[in-house]
CSV table of C-alpha atoms in Angstrom, one decimal:
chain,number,residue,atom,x,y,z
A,179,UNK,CA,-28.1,-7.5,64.1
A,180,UNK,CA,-25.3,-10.2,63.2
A,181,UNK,CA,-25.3,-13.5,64.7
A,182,UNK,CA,-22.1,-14.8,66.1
A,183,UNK,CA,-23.9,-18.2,67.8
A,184,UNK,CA,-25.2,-20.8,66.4
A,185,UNK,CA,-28.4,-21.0,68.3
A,186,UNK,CA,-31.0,-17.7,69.3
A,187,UNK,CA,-31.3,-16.8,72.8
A,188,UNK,CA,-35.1,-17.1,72.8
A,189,UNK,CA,-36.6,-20.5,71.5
A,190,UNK,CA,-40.1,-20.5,70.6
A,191,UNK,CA,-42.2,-24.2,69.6
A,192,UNK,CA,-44.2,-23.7,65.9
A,193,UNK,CA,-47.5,-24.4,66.3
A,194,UNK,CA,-49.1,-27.6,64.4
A,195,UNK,CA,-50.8,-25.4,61.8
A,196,UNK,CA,-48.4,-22.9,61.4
A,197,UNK,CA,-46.4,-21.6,57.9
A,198,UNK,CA,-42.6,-22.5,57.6
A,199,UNK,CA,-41.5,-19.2,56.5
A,200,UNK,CA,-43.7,-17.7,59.0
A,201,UNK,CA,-42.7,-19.4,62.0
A,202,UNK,CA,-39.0,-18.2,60.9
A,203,UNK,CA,-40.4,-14.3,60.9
A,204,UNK,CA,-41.7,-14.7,64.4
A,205,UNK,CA,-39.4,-16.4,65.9
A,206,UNK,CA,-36.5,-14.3,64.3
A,207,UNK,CA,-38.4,-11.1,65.4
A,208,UNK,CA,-39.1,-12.1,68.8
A,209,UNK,CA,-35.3,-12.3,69.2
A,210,UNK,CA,-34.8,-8.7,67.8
A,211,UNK,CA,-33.5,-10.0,64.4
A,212,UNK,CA,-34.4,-10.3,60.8
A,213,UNK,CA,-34.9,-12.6,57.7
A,214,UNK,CA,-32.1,-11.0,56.3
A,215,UNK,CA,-29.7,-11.2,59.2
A,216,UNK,CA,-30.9,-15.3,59.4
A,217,UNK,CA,-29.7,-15.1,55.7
A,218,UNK,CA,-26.8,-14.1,56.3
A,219,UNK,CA,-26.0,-16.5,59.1
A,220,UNK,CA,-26.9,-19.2,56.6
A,221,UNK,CA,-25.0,-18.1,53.7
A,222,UNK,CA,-28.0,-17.5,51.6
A,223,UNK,CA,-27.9,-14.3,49.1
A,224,UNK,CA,-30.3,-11.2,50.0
A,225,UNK,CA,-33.5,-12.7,48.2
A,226,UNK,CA,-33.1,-16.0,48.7
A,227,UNK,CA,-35.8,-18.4,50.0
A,228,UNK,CA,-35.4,-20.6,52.4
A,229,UNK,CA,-36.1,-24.0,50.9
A,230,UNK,CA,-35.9,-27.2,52.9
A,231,UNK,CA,-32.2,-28.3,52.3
A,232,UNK,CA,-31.7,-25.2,55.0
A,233,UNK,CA,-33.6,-27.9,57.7
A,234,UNK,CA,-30.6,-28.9,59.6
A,235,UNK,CA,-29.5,-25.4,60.2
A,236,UNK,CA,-32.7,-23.7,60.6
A,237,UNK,CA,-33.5,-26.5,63.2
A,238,UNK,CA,-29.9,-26.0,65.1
A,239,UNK,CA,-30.5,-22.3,64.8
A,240,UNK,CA,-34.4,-22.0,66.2
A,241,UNK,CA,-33.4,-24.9,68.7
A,242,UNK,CA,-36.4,-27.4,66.9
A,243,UNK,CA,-36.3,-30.4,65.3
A,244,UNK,CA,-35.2,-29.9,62.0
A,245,UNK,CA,-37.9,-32.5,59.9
A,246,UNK,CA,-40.2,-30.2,60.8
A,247,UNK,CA,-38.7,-27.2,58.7
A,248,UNK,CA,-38.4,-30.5,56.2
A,249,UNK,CA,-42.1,-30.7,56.2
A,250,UNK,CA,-43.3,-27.2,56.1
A,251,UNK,CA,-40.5,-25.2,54.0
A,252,UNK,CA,-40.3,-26.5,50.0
A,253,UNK,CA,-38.1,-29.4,48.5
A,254,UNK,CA,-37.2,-28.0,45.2
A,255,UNK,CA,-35.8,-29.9,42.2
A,256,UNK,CA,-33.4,-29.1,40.3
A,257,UNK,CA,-34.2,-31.3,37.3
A,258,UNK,CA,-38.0,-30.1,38.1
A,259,UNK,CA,-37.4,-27.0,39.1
A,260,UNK,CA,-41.6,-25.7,39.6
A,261,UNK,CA,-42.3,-29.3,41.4
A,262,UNK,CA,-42.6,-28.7,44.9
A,263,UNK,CA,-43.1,-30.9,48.5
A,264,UNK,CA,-44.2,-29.0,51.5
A,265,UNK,CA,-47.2,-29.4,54.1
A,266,UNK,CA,-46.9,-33.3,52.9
A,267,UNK,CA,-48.4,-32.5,49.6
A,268,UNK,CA,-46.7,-32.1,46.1
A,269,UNK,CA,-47.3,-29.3,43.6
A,270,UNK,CA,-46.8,-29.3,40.1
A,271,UNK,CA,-47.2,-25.1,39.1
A,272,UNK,CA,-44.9,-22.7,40.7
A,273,UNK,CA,-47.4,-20.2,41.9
A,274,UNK,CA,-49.4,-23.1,43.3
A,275,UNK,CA,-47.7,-21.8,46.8
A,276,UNK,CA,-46.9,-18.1,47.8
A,277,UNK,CA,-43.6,-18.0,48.7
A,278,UNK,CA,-42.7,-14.5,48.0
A,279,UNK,CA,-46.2,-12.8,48.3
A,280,UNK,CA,-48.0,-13.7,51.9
A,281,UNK,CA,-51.7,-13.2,52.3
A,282,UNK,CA,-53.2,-13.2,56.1
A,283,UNK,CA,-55.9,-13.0,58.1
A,284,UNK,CA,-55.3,-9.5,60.4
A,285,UNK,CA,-57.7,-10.5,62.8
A,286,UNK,CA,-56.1,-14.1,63.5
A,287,UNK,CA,-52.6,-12.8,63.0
A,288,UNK,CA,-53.4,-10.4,65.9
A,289,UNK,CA,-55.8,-13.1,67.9
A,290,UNK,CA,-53.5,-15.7,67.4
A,291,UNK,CA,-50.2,-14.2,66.7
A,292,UNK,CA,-48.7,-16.2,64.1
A,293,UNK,CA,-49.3,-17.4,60.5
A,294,UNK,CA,-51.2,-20.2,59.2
A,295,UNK,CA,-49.9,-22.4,56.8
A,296,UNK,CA,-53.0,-23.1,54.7
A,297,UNK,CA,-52.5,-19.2,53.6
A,298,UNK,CA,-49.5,-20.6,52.1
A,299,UNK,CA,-51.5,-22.0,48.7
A,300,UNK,CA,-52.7,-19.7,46.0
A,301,UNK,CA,-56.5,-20.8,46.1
A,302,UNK,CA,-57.2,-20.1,49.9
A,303,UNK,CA,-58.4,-17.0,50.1
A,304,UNK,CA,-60.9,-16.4,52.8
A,305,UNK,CA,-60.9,-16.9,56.5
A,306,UNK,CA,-63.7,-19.3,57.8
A,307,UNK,CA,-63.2,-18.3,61.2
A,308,UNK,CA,-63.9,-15.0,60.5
A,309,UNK,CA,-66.2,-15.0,57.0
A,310,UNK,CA,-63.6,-12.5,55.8
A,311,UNK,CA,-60.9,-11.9,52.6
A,312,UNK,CA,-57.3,-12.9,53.3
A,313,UNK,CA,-54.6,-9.8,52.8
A,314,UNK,CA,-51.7,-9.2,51.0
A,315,UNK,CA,-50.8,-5.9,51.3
A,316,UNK,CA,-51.5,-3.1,54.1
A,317,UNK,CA,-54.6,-1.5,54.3
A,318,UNK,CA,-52.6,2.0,55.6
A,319,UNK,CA,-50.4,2.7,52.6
A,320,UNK,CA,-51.7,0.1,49.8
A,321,UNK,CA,-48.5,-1.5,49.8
A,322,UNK,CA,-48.0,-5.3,49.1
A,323,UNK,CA,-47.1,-7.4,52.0
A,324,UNK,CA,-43.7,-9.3,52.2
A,325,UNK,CA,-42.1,-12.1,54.8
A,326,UNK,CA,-39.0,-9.9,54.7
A,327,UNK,CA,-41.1,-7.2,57.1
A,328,UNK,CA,-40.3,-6.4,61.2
A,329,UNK,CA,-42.9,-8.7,62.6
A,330,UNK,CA,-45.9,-11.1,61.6
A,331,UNK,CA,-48.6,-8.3,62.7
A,332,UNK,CA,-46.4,-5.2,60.8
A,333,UNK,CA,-46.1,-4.7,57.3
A,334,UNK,CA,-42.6,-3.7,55.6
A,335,UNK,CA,-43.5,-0.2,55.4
A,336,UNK,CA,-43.9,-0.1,59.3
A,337,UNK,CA,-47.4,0.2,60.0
A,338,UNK,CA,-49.3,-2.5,62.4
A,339,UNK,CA,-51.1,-4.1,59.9
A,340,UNK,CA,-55.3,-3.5,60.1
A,341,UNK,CA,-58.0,-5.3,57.7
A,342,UNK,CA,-59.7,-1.9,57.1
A,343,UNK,CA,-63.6,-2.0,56.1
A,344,UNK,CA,-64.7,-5.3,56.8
A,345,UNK,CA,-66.3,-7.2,53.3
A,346,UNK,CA,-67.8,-10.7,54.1
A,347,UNK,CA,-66.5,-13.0,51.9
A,348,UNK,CA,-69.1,-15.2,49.8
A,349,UNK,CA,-70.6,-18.3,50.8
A,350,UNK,CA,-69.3,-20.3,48.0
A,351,UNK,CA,-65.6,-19.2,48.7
A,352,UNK,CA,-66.0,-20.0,52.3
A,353,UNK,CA,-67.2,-23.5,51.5
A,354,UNK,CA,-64.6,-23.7,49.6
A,355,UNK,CA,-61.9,-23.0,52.0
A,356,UNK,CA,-63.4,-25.4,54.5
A,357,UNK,CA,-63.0,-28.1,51.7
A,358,UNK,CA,-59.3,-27.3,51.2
A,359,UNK,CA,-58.6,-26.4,54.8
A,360,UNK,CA,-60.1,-30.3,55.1
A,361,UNK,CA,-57.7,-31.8,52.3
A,362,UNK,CA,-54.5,-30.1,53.8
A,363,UNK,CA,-54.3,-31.5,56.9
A,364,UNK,CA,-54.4,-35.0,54.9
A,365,UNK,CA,-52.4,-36.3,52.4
A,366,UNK,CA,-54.3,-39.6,52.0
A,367,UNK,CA,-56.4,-38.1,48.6
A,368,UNK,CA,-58.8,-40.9,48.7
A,369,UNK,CA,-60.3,-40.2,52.1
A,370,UNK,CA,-63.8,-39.2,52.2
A,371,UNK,CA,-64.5,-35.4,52.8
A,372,UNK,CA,-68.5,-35.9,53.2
A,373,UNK,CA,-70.6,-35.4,50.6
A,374,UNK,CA,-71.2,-31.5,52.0
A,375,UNK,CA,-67.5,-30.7,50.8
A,376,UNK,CA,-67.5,-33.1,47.7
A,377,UNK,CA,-66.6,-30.3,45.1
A,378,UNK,CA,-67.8,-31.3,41.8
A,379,UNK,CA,-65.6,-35.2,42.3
A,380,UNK,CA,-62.5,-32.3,43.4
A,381,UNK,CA,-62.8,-34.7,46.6
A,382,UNK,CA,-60.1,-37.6,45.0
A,383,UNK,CA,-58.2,-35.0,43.9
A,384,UNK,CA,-54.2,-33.7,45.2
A,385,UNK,CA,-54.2,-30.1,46.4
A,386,UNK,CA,-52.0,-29.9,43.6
A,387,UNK,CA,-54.9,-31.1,41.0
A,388,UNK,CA,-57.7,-29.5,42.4
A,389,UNK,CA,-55.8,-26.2,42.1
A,390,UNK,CA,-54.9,-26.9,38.3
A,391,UNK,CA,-59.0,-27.8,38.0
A,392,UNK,CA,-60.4,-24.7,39.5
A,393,UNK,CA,-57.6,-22.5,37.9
A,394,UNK,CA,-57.9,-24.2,34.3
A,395,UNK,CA,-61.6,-23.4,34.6
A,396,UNK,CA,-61.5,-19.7,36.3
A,397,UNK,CA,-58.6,-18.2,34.7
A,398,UNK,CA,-60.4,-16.6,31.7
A,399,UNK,CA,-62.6,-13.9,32.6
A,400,UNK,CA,-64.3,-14.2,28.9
A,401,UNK,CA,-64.3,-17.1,25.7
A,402,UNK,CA,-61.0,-16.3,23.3
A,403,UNK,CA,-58.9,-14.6,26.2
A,404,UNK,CA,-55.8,-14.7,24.8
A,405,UNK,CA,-53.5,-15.8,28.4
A,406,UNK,CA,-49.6,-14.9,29.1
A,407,UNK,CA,-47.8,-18.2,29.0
A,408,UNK,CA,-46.2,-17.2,32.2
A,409,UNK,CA,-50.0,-18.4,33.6
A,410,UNK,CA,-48.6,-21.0,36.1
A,411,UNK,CA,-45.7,-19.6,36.8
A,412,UNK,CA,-46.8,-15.6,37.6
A,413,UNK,CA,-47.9,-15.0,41.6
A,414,UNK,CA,-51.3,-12.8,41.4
A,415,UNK,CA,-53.1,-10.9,43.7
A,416,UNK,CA,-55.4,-12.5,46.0
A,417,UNK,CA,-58.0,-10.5,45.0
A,418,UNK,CA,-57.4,-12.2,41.5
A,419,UNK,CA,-57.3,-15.4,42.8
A,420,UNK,CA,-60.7,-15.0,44.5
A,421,UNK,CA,-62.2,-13.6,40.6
A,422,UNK,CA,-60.2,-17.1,39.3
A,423,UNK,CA,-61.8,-19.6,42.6
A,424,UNK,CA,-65.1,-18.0,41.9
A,425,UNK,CA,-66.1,-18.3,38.2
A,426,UNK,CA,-64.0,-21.5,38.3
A,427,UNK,CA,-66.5,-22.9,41.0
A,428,UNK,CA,-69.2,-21.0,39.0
A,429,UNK,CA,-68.3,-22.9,36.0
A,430,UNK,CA,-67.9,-26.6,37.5
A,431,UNK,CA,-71.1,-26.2,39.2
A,432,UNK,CA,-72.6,-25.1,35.5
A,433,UNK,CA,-74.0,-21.9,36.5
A,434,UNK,CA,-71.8,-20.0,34.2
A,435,UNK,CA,-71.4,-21.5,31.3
A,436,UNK,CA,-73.2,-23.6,28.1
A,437,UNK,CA,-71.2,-27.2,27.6
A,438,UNK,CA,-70.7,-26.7,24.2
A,439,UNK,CA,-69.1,-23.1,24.8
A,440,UNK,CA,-66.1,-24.8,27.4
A,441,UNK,CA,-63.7,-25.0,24.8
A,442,UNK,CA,-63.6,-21.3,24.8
A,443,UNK,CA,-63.1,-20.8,28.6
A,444,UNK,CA,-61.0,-23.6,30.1
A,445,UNK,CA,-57.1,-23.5,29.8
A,446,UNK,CA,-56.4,-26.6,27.6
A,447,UNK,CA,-52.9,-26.2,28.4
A,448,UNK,CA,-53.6,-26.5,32.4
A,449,UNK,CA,-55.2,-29.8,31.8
A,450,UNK,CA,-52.4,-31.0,29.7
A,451,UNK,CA,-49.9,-30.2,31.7
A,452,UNK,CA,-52.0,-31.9,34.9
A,453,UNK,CA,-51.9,-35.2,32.8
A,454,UNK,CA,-48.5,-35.4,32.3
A,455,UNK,CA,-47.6,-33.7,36.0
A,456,UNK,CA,-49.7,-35.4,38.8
A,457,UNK,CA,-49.7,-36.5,42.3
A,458,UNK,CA,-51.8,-39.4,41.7
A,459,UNK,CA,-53.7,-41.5,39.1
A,460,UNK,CA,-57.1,-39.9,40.2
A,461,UNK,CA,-55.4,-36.6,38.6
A,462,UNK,CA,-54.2,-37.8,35.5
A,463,UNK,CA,-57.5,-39.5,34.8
A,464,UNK,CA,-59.2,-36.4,36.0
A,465,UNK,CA,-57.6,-34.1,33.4
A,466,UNK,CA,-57.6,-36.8,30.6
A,467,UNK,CA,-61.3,-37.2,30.8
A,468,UNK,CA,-62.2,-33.1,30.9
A,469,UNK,CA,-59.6,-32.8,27.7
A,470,UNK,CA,-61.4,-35.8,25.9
A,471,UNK,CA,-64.5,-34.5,26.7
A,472,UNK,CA,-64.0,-30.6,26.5
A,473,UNK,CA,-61.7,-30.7,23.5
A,474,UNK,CA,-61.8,-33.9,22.1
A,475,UNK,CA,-58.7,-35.2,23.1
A,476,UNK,CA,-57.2,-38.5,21.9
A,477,UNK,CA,-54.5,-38.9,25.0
A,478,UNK,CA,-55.2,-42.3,25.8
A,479,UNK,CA,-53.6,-43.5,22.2
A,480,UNK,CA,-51.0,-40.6,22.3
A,481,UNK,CA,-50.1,-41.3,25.9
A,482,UNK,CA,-49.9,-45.1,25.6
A,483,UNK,CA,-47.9,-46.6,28.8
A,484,UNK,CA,-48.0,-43.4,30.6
A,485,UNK,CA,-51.4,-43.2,31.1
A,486,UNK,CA,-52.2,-45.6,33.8
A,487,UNK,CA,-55.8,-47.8,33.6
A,488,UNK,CA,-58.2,-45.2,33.2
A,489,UNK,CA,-61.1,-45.4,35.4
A,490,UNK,CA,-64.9,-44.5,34.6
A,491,UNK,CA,-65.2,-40.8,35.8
A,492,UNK,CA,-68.5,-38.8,36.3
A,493,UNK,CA,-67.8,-35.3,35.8
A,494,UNK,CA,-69.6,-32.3,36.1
């Protein structure tokens, strides 16, 4: 279908916690069209993302306001170009969102009929509503999922999209997602989560730093791993992000892993790049104090006036 009006017949309201890109899909589909067409109505080449400088036409388009497509669709720079804003939180890595590579829960996506936008982030990777794994790809023919598809409950290989044999996700994981389904829908990092979701002091941290934490300490599967340097940039599976969440949790907590042997399983080069890349002081001082005391880093001297006051931290 080509558009030749400005607006779509068929206006539909996003809900509060729903994904940018997602609310385009099924609003687009419930009119009979398709990402691509709305690309091409918006001049935007055939795999282009939408990105939040589309707002104002997106919003004239769907018929809503367009700070809300401001708010839930990224703000890329081009001087930084893997720094991101969207949800009301910033991110620092590029794969810290999913923007080509959706994961979903197929029981809410048929319950509810739409897409959250806490399945947006790399990390979240279980449903708490339903104790289960979060998709990305279709259960029928294996392959992976896309927003480019016909509808939010079909896959782009045509086939309504099912969760196949249920597997109940871990405890741990589940905590877990309750703690960053907690921290998304605030932006204030220094409110208090409770001392039942207080992961490890990840509790002061930005989305953004807590992600860089859990990944820095999950990523290698075994000491010496030799890691692509494409680490923060590459978008895994989300069954490889659950293996990363989990021994990452496993090691903050200490159950995996002797102190003295850390040097050989966190990313040093995550943590470094936190320091210099953050949200807020509580993340710089986070990552300087595991490199000083992981690696024995001297960034307070080599840093000088970028590193803000540093605060006492107790880690681990």
């Amino acid at each position: 279908m080509f558009f030749s009006e400005a607006t779509l017949p068929v206006s539909i309201v996003p809900y509060d916690d729903e994904s940018g890109i997602g609310y385009c899909l099924r609003s687009i589909s419930r009119n009979g069209a398709s990402l691509h067409g709305l690309r091409r109505l918006l001049g935007i080449d055939n795999i282009g993302r939408f990105t939040a400088r589309h707002a104002s036409h997106l919003g004239r388009v769907f018929q809503q306001p367009s700070h809300w497509f401001e708010k839930a669709l990224p703000s890329i720079e081009k001087t930084r170009p893997y720094q991101r804003d969207c949800y009301g939180h910033r991110w620092f890595s590029k794969n810290n969102l999913r923007s080509q590579s959706p994961q979903v829960c197929v029981q809410c996506i048929h319950a509810k009929g739409y897409c959250r936008a806490v399945w947006d982030m790399s990390i979240a990777n279980v449903c708490v509503e339903h104790q289960c794994y979060l998709m990305d790809y279709c259960a029928k023919c294996r392959k992976t999922l896309r927003w480019d598809r016909p509808r939010v409950d079909v896959g782009h290989c045509g086939h309504i999209l099912s969760s196949g044999a249920f597997k109940k996700a871990p405890d741990a994981l589940i905590r877990f997602q309750t703690f960053l389904e907690k921290k998304f829908a605030i932006t204030n990092t220094k409110t208090d989560l409770g001392d039942a979701l207080n992961f490890f002091g990840l509790d002061a941290l930005s989305l953004s730093g807590v992600h860089a934490i859990v990944a820095s300490f999950g990523l290698r599967s075994k000491p010496f791993q030799v890691l692509h340097s494409t680490i923060r940039t590459r978008e895994y599976r989300t069954d490889e992000w659950c293996e990363f969440v989990s021994r990452g949790l496993n090691r903050l907590s200490g159950k995996d892993f002797s102190e003295d042997g850390l040097g050989y399983l966190v990313v040093e080069s995550m943590l470094e790049h936190m320091a210099l890349n953050h949200d807020s002081v509580q993340d710089q001082h986070f990552a300087v104090a595991l490199l000083e005391r992981i690696f024995n880093k001297k960034l307070r001297a080599e840093l000088g006036s970028r590193l803000e006051r540093l605060s006492q931290l107790e880690l681990l």
